[in-house]
Amino acid sequence: QLPCGEEIVLLDEPVCALVLENALSNATRHGHTSDPDVYLSAELRPLFEDAGETLQEVVFRVTNRANPNKPRITEDFLRPYLCSERPHSGVPNGLSEARGLQHIFMAAPAVGMQVSLVQEADLVTFSMTAKAQVVGQVTARGLSASPVPALVPAGLTFCCIDDSAIARLLVNNTVEKGFPQSTVRQYGESLEDVAEFMKAVSAGADVAILDQNLQFESQTLLGSDLVRELIADGYLGLLCIRSANGSESDQALYRASGAHCFLDKILTPAEMVRCITSAYRSHTAAHQRRTSEAPTSASTERTQEEVAGPSHEQQDRYKVSSQRTRRKSSLKQPASDILPGLIAQAR
């Protein structure tokens, strides 16, 4: 459901979230470098009444100033994105270059939505149009994920890293509303933030959420590589990879790195909260079992065969202070009267 003006309409929430997050991210990352002037609007257009149901046409628009140093958006420019044939330009496979537009043009038509991306002079306009059923009037603005204080301890500390300002805002709002009394720390504005994120996680964060593809101006890093280093450094908390790339091979890569939870970017806020909650409980229960079976210092250590540490090349990809605090996360225990759930993975 989406409040739009004075009415509430039914839309496909996961697809809307995927499309609009990518559209806003593209506008902020690829628009004018000093003054992108990004603006999001939603408009309702009356259509007709069908069997007593009032249908409306919802039009979302994301506008921004174009970057004069980037190619002009034309049909020829968009064609490779539409047919998923754009070369990777030397960037390793699996990175998100071009993936945002490809996901938009694949997901929206699948649920009957129309999308377009045009440029006139220095104004870039992305539009998404969908037919929607009106289900009521707005009584309170904003829809939030349902809190789950009974399933996890209050006061968890989350450290999140993402190179997209829009993604950071979405994750921040989801965590704050879904986990009351939690502390959320966001990183990813620049490459220098990576070192600060690693230090903050190692200093005692309960949950770390990492974007898989961290693309900065001078370097591109993988969240799965950062996960490997955190585990090698002795981190015991919950490690989550967030990505729009969720194929079986992608998820196998995340698991191999040591990540405990995959958060598909198509998840709704409520689904993301449930996924983190379930993963946290499962991870905490597994830690308790390991501790009870082998109550020695060795029980909290990973052998080299279990999780390979980062290579020297990976360690040199960004600067991390040699004085990094190595205090391991003390796992806060959830209520014992509720069985741990399974890790939910959206495909």
XYZ file of C-alpha atoms in Angstrom:
347
model
C 0.000 0.000 0.000
C 1.211 3.490 -0.820
C -0.142 6.803 0.495
C -0.431 9.040 -2.570
C -2.126 12.371 -2.094
C -5.243 11.651 -0.035
C -5.713 8.070 -1.197
C -4.058 4.689 -0.626
C -3.445 2.432 -3.612
C -2.266 -1.159 -3.969
C 1.039 -1.663 -5.784
C 3.652 -4.404 -6.062
C 5.829 -3.222 -3.174
C 8.982 -5.303 -3.866
C 9.118 -4.225 -7.513
C 8.416 -0.578 -6.651
C 11.177 -0.646 -4.033
C 13.652 -2.223 -6.458
C 12.847 0.158 -9.304
C 12.758 3.383 -7.293
C 15.881 2.579 -5.273
C 17.832 1.946 -8.459
C 16.387 5.034 -10.154
C 17.248 7.289 -7.210
C 20.683 5.719 -6.853
C 21.434 6.285 -10.549
C 20.277 9.886 -10.316
C 22.501 10.664 -7.336
C 25.564 8.712 -8.486
C 25.532 9.527 -12.201
C 23.925 12.967 -12.222
C 25.613 16.357 -11.980
C 28.593 16.059 -9.642
C 28.071 19.306 -7.693
C 24.323 19.933 -8.036
C 22.373 16.810 -9.104
C 19.047 18.349 -7.974
C 17.334 14.954 -7.537
C 13.557 15.099 -7.104
C 10.986 12.303 -6.644
C 7.274 12.851 -7.273
C 4.145 10.677 -7.429
C 0.958 11.562 -9.300
C -2.464 9.883 -9.418
C -4.529 9.937 -12.598
C -8.152 8.699 -12.529
C -8.873 5.883 -14.980
C -12.224 4.133 -14.499
C -14.324 2.037 -12.135
C -14.353 -1.705 -12.781
C -16.770 -3.954 -10.860
C -16.978 -1.435 -8.067
C -13.195 -0.988 -7.847
C -11.724 2.405 -8.606
C -8.565 2.101 -10.677
C -5.970 4.832 -10.829
C -2.822 5.334 -12.826
C 0.166 6.096 -10.616
C 3.099 7.898 -12.189
C 6.442 8.105 -10.373
C 9.057 10.519 -11.674
C 12.684 10.879 -10.659
C 14.378 13.917 -12.183
C 17.958 15.122 -11.937
C 20.460 17.373 -13.663
C 22.653 15.532 -16.144
C 26.377 15.151 -15.745
C 27.884 17.027 -18.719
C 30.888 14.682 -18.696
C 28.788 11.565 -19.277
C 27.160 10.314 -22.494
C 23.794 11.779 -23.392
C 20.881 9.407 -22.744
C 19.430 8.313 -26.087
C 17.734 5.196 -27.456
C 21.101 3.942 -28.686
C 22.579 4.516 -25.221
C 19.780 2.533 -23.536
C 19.563 -0.354 -26.003
C 22.406 -2.463 -24.504
C 20.877 -2.122 -21.036
C 17.516 -3.318 -22.309
C 18.938 -6.465 -23.867
C 21.551 -7.106 -21.128
C 24.406 -7.108 -23.657
C 26.449 -4.245 -22.299
C 30.122 -5.277 -21.868
C 31.670 -5.062 -18.437
C 34.381 -2.648 -19.648
C 37.069 -4.527 -17.768
C 35.159 -4.518 -14.478
C 35.094 -7.984 -12.824
C 31.951 -10.021 -13.387
C 29.317 -9.691 -10.693
C 29.731 -5.971 -10.085
C 26.685 -3.753 -10.294
C 27.766 -1.623 -13.239
C 24.752 -1.476 -15.568
C 22.831 -3.887 -13.349
C 20.561 -1.160 -11.926
C 19.073 -0.213 -15.274
C 18.861 -3.831 -16.377
C 16.951 -4.767 -13.229
C 14.566 -1.838 -13.729
C 13.757 -2.723 -17.323
C 13.373 -6.421 -16.450
C 11.302 -6.171 -13.260
C 8.825 -3.399 -14.069
C 7.311 -4.852 -17.286
C 6.965 -8.242 -15.584
C 4.223 -6.793 -13.360
C 2.660 -4.552 -15.994
C 4.519 -1.341 -15.198
C 5.841 0.974 -17.910
C 9.204 2.684 -17.461
C 11.134 5.265 -19.455
C 14.368 7.229 -19.176
C 14.838 10.356 -21.288
C 17.056 13.415 -21.371
C 16.072 16.863 -22.590
C 18.870 19.417 -22.484
C 20.392 18.939 -18.991
C 17.250 17.409 -17.427
C 17.077 13.613 -17.017
C 13.633 12.158 -16.270
C 12.879 8.606 -15.192
C 9.193 7.610 -15.169
C 7.354 4.532 -13.923
C 3.632 4.167 -14.617
C 1.360 1.535 -13.070
C -2.344 0.842 -12.764
C -3.405 0.580 -9.147
C -6.531 -0.093 -7.130
C -7.637 2.552 -4.627
C -8.252 0.866 -1.267
C -8.913 3.764 1.105
C -8.114 7.206 2.380
C -4.940 8.264 4.132
C -5.301 8.338 7.908
C -1.612 8.442 8.813
C 1.315 9.072 6.497
C 4.020 6.489 6.116
C 4.057 2.726 6.404
C 6.700 1.063 8.523
C 7.974 -2.426 9.176
C 6.391 -4.114 12.187
C 8.695 -3.976 15.220
C 9.821 -7.311 16.652
C 11.135 -6.499 20.140
C 10.153 -9.923 21.516
C 12.308 -11.844 19.044
C 15.675 -10.125 19.496
C 17.263 -8.210 22.361
C 16.721 -4.473 22.575
C 19.667 -2.180 22.049
C 21.477 -3.977 19.220
C 24.203 -2.075 17.383
C 24.078 -2.169 13.578
C 26.933 -1.060 11.323
C 25.982 -0.677 7.657
C 28.060 0.213 4.610
C 26.741 1.135 1.157
C 28.061 3.458 -1.532
C 24.536 4.735 -2.304
C 23.099 7.528 -0.138
C 19.567 6.406 -0.977
C 20.325 2.816 0.027
C 21.864 3.999 3.310
C 18.712 5.986 4.066
C 16.416 3.032 3.261
C 18.417 0.599 5.390
C 18.669 3.113 8.231
C 14.897 3.702 8.324
C 14.131 -0.020 8.080
C 16.450 -0.963 10.942
C 15.390 1.901 13.211
C 11.684 1.110 12.771
C 12.055 -2.669 12.841
C 14.439 -2.887 15.811
C 13.425 -0.378 18.491
C 16.166 1.081 20.689
C 18.839 -0.073 18.245
C 21.850 2.017 17.275
C 22.493 2.348 13.534
C 25.810 3.594 12.156
C 26.115 4.243 8.436
C 29.251 4.275 6.282
C 30.069 4.454 2.591
C 30.265 8.090 1.504
C 33.881 7.594 0.454
C 36.639 4.992 0.331
C 37.981 6.311 3.635
C 34.727 5.197 5.282
C 35.649 1.547 4.709
C 38.411 1.632 7.319
C 36.104 3.365 9.797
C 33.405 0.761 9.155
C 35.809 -2.126 9.757
C 37.007 -0.577 13.018
C 33.436 0.057 14.221
C 32.325 -3.504 13.453
C 35.356 -5.059 15.143
C 34.798 -2.807 18.170
C 31.579 -4.596 19.048
C 28.736 -4.243 16.533
C 26.061 -6.909 16.877
C 25.062 -6.872 13.197
C 27.001 -5.764 10.111
C 25.172 -5.159 6.821
C 27.415 -4.831 3.765
C 26.538 -3.864 0.216
C 28.222 -6.434 -2.024
C 29.378 -3.946 -4.680
C 31.047 -0.898 -3.179
C 31.980 1.353 -6.089
C 34.042 4.397 -5.197
C 35.716 6.859 -7.521
C 39.146 5.277 -7.266
C 38.393 1.679 -6.244
C 35.706 -0.983 -6.243
C 35.460 -3.350 -3.269
C 33.380 -6.439 -2.611
C 31.405 -6.791 0.606
C 32.233 -10.510 0.636
C 35.959 -9.681 0.796
C 35.328 -7.424 3.801
C 33.362 -10.248 5.439
C 36.365 -12.558 5.062
C 38.621 -10.055 6.771
C 36.198 -9.437 9.627
C 35.955 -13.172 10.325
C 39.736 -13.570 10.136
C 39.970 -10.705 12.645
C 37.797 -12.665 15.085
C 34.410 -10.981 14.615
C 31.583 -13.115 16.053
C 28.472 -11.076 15.252
C 25.955 -11.430 12.418
C 27.254 -10.649 8.915
C 24.709 -9.794 6.205
C 25.365 -9.195 2.503
C 22.848 -6.942 0.755
C 22.720 -7.088 -3.035
C 20.415 -7.090 -6.040
C 22.431 -10.020 -7.397
C 20.879 -13.106 -5.834
C 21.451 -16.001 -8.213
C 22.512 -19.377 -6.798
C 26.131 -18.683 -7.720
C 25.985 -15.228 -6.131
C 24.591 -16.613 -2.883
C 27.178 -19.410 -2.912
C 29.874 -16.716 -3.096
C 28.385 -14.890 -0.107
C 28.184 -18.097 1.954
C 31.748 -19.052 1.035
C 32.968 -15.714 2.348
C 31.399 -16.506 5.725
C 28.304 -14.292 5.523
C 25.389 -15.593 7.564
C 22.531 -13.847 5.778
C 21.678 -12.632 2.268
C 19.393 -9.592 1.990
C 17.977 -9.248 -1.493
C 17.404 -5.613 -2.432
C 13.950 -6.560 -3.625
C 12.879 -7.338 -0.036
C 10.260 -5.064 1.509
C 11.194 -3.370 4.826
C 9.056 -5.858 6.769
C 10.652 -8.818 4.949
C 14.120 -7.436 5.589
C 13.380 -7.127 9.314
C 12.074 -10.701 9.448
C 15.117 -11.989 7.552
C 17.590 -10.254 9.884
C 15.633 -11.404 12.940
C 15.591 -15.026 11.830
C 19.272 -14.981 10.889
C 20.233 -13.360 14.199
C 18.394 -15.993 16.212
C 19.863 -18.863 14.180
C 23.361 -17.417 14.425
C 23.053 -16.872 18.188
C 21.731 -20.408 18.733
C 24.610 -21.880 16.709
C 27.116 -19.870 18.747
C 25.559 -21.166 21.983
C 25.818 -24.769 20.757
C 29.489 -24.364 19.818
C 30.253 -22.815 23.195
C 28.493 -25.572 25.157
C 30.105 -28.379 23.134
C 33.643 -27.026 23.462
C 33.810 -24.431 26.262
C 37.391 -23.424 25.538
C 39.005 -20.514 23.810
C 39.383 -22.691 20.729
C 35.591 -22.861 20.349
C 35.440 -19.252 19.189
C 38.172 -19.525 16.606
C 37.807 -20.333 12.902
C 40.440 -22.582 11.370
C 42.078 -21.632 8.131
C 40.242 -24.485 6.427
C 36.849 -23.153 7.562
C 37.238 -19.571 6.355
C 40.156 -18.400 4.255
C 41.605 -15.102 5.407
C 42.018 -12.166 3.061
C 44.943 -12.142 0.673
C 47.658 -9.487 0.906
C 46.195 -7.943 -2.234
C 42.778 -7.646 -0.579
C 44.313 -6.181 2.598
C 46.094 -3.507 0.569
C 42.951 -2.401 -1.285
C 42.198 0.167 1.402
C 44.019 1.499 4.432
C 42.993 0.172 7.819
C 44.629 1.524 10.965
C 47.119 -0.862 12.544
C 45.657 0.144 15.897
C 42.247 -1.338 15.039
C 40.319 -2.367 18.113
C 39.904 -6.147 18.091
C 37.200 -6.515 20.682
C 34.899 -9.263 19.451
C 31.155 -8.761 19.417
C 29.478 -10.154 22.501
C 26.402 -11.895 21.177
C 23.291 -10.610 22.895
C 20.963 -13.512 23.570
C 17.370 -13.416 22.320
C 14.460 -14.521 24.476
C 14.839 -18.260 25.148
C 11.139 -19.122 24.924
C 10.971 -18.728 21.149
C 12.617 -21.241 18.823
C 15.159 -19.799 16.369
C 13.907 -19.411 12.834
C 15.543 -20.309 9.599
C 17.476 -17.795 7.528
C 15.064 -16.421 4.944
C 16.526 -15.833 1.527
C 14.633 -14.097 -1.255
C 15.481 -15.233 -4.735
